[in-house]
C-alpha atoms as one frame of an Amber mdcrd trajectory, in Angstrom:
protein
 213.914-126.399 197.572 211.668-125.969 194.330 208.816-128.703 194.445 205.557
-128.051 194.642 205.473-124.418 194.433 207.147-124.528 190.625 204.958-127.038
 189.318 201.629-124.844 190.008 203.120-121.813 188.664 204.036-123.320 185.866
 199.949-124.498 186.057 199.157-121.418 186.979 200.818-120.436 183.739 199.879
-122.393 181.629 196.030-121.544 182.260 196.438-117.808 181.984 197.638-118.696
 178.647 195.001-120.613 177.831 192.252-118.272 178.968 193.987-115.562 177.254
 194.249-117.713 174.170 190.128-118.862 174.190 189.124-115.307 174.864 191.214
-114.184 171.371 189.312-116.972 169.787 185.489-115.638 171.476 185.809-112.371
 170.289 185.291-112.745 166.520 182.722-116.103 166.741 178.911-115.362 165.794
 176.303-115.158 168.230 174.125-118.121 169.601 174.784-122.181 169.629 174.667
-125.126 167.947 171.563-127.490 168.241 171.959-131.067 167.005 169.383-133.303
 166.223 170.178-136.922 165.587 167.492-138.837 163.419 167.642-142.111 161.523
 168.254-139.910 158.501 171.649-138.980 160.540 172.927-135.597 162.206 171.064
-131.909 161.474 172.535-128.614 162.566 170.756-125.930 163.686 171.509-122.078
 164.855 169.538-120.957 167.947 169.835-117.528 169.115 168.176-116.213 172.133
 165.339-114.715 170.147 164.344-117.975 168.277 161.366-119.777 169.515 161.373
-122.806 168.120 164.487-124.806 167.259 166.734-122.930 165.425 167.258-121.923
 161.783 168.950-125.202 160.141 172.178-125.013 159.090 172.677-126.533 154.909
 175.787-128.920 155.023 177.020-126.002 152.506 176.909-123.843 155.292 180.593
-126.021 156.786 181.558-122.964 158.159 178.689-121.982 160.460 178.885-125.576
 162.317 182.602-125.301 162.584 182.440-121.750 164.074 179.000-122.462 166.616
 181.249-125.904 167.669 183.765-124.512 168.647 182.710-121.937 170.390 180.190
-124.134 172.413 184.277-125.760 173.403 185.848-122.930 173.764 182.986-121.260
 176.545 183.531-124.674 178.335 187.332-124.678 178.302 187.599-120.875 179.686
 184.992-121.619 182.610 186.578-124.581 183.595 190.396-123.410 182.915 189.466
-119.986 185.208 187.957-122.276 187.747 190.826-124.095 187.720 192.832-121.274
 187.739 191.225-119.106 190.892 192.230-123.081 192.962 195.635-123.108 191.690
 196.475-119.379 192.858 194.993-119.661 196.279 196.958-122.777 196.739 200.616
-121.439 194.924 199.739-118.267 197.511 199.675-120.693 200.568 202.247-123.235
 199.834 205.956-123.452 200.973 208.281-125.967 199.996 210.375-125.245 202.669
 208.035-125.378 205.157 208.620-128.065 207.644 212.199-126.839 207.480 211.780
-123.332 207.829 209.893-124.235 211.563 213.387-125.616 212.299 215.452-123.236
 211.097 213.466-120.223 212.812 214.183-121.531 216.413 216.279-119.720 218.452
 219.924-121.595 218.379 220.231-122.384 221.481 216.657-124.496 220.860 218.079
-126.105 217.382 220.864-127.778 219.151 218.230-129.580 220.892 215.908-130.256
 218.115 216.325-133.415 216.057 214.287-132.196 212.655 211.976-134.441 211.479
 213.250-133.907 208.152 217.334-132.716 207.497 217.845-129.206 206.613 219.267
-128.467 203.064 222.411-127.642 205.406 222.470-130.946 207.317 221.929-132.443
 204.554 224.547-130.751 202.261 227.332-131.137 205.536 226.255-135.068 205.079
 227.372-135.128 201.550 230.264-133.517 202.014 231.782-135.759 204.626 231.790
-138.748 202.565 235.236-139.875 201.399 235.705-141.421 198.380 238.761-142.416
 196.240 239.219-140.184 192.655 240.752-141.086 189.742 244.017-140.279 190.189
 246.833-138.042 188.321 249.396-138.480 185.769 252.532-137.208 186.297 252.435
-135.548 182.862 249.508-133.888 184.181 249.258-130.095 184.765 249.388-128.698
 188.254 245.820-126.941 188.362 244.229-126.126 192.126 240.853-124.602 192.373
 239.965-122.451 195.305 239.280-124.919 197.185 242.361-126.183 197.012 241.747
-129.391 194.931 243.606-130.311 192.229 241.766-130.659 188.539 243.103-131.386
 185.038 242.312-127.852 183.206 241.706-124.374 183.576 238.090-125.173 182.473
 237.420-127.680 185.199 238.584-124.742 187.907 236.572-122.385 186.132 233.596
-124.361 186.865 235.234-125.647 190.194 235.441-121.974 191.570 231.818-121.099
 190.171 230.660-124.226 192.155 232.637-123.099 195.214 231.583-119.147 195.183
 228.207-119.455 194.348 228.145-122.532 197.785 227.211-125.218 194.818 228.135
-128.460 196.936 230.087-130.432 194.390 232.548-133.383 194.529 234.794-133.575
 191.583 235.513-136.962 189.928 233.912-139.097 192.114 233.250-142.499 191.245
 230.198-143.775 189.166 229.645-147.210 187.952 227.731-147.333 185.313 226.453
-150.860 184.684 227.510-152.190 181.183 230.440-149.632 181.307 232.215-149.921
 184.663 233.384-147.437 186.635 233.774-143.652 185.172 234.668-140.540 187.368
 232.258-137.602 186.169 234.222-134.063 186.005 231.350-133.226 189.250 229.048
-134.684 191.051 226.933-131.818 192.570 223.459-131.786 194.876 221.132-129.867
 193.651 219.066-127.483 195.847 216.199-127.606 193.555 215.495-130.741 193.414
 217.674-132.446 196.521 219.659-135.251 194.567 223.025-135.920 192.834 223.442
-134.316 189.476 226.265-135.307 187.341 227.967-132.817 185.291 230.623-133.496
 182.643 232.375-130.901 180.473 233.558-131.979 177.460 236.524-129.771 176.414
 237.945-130.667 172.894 234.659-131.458 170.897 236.910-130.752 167.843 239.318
-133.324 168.307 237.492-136.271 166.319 238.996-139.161 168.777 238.186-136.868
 171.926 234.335-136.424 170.765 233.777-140.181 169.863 235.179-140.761 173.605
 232.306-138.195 174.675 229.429-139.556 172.921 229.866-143.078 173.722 229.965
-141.700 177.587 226.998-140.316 177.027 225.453-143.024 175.327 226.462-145.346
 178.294 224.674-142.656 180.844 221.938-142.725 178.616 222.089-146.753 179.138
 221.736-146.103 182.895 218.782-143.653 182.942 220.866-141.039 183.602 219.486
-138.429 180.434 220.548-134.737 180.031 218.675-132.554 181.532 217.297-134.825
 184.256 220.615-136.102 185.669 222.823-134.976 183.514 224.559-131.651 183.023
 227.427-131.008 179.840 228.804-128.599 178.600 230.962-127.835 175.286 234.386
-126.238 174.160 236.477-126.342 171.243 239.736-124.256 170.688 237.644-121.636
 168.857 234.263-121.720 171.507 235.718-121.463 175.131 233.241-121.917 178.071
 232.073-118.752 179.315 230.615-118.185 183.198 227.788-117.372 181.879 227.182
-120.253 180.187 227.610-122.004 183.735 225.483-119.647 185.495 222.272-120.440
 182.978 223.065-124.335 183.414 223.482-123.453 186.908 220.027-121.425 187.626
 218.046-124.220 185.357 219.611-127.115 187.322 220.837-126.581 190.413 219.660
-123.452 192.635
């Protein structure tokens, strides 16, 4: 399962970048700070350096520059010390966590102690067996329709669909295909798969749109889409598509990509 861990490496990240990105900006700014002094008369800037002992040397308002540069440095030495604060917390606890934790207790018991166990949690396996079980009623077949089977042994409507059938299947992707969806607004619609997603534990809906350049075929597409939109189901979130025209067939490693984003 990706939780978690992901989201403070991406942290972790993001501040290296950050800290990398002030300490560019240090190495070129002037030496000492900026003292203000705030008077009825309004706002007066002045340089101190270490070796001044009074106030500073003031700074003209013609002098734009100077302030802007002694400013932002003041920021930028705040930024870096708190950003590799920040930073030394987030790696201690992205070295310590585990998503998989809990379930990792359970599945490093001997067997013949599992088959007592009831986990407090269900493994990604119990969980995935669960899914699987469920019957449901798909949308049916024309008798114009092709005779397609997958590896699994399921029939589907193109060589596309078993494409990304058998990539499901060989890569142990748990996926239903056309199972139904009501989509409030809409009705009922059967997305090309439903699939659970190991990264994130929930239902995924993928739909591969196949003849983009057939004008009546895409309209049909987008106001699908539109209707998931409707729903809260958005691409990228919930949502998985994919493209083809005669010209631009889908390619496995298109699905692999989608498939290492979204799902694993």
């Amino acid at each position: 399962m990706t939780g978690l861990k992901e989201v403070l490496l991406k942290e972790q990240g993001r501040l290296e970048n950050i800290i990398a990105a002030v300490k560019r900006q240090l190495e070129n700014t002037p030496p000492g700070s900026l003292r203000i002094s705030t008077s009825k008369n309004g706002i007066s800037y002045y340089h101190y350096q270490i070796t001044d002992k009074g106030n500073g040397t003031y700074i003209s308002r013609k002098n734009n520059d100077l302030i802007q540069k002694l400013a932002q440095k003041t920021y930028n030495e705040k930024v870096l010390k708190y950003a590799e604060k920040r930073l030394q917390y987030v790696k201690r606890l992205a070295d310590s966590y585990d998503d998989n934790g809990i379930e990792g207790i359970y599945e490093q018991e001997h067997p013949g102690r599992q088959k007592w166990i009831h986990p407090i949690e269900p493994t990604w396996k119990q969980r995935v067996d669960e899914w699987l079980k469920e019957e449901y009623q798909g949308k049916g077949f024309k008798e114009t329709d092709p005779f397609i089977y997958t590896e699994r042994g399921e029939r589907v409507r193109s060589k596309s669909e078993k494409i990304l059938a058998d990539y499901f299947y060989s890569h142990n992707i748990p996926y239903k295909y056309e199972h139904p969806l009501y989509l409030t607004g809409f009705g009922i619609v059967y997305p090309d798969f439903t699939v659970l997603s190991q990264r994130t534990r929930h239902e995924m809906y993928w739909e591969h749109n196949g003849r983009m350049d057939d004008p009546a075929y895409a309209r049909k597409a987008v106001k699908k889409l539109q209707n998931y939109e409707k729903n809260n189901i958005f691409v990228g979130e919930k949502l998985i598509l994919t493209y083809e025209t005669e010209q631009s067939v889908i390619q496995t490693k298109d699905i692999e990509r989608l498939a290492r984003k979204y799902l694993v």
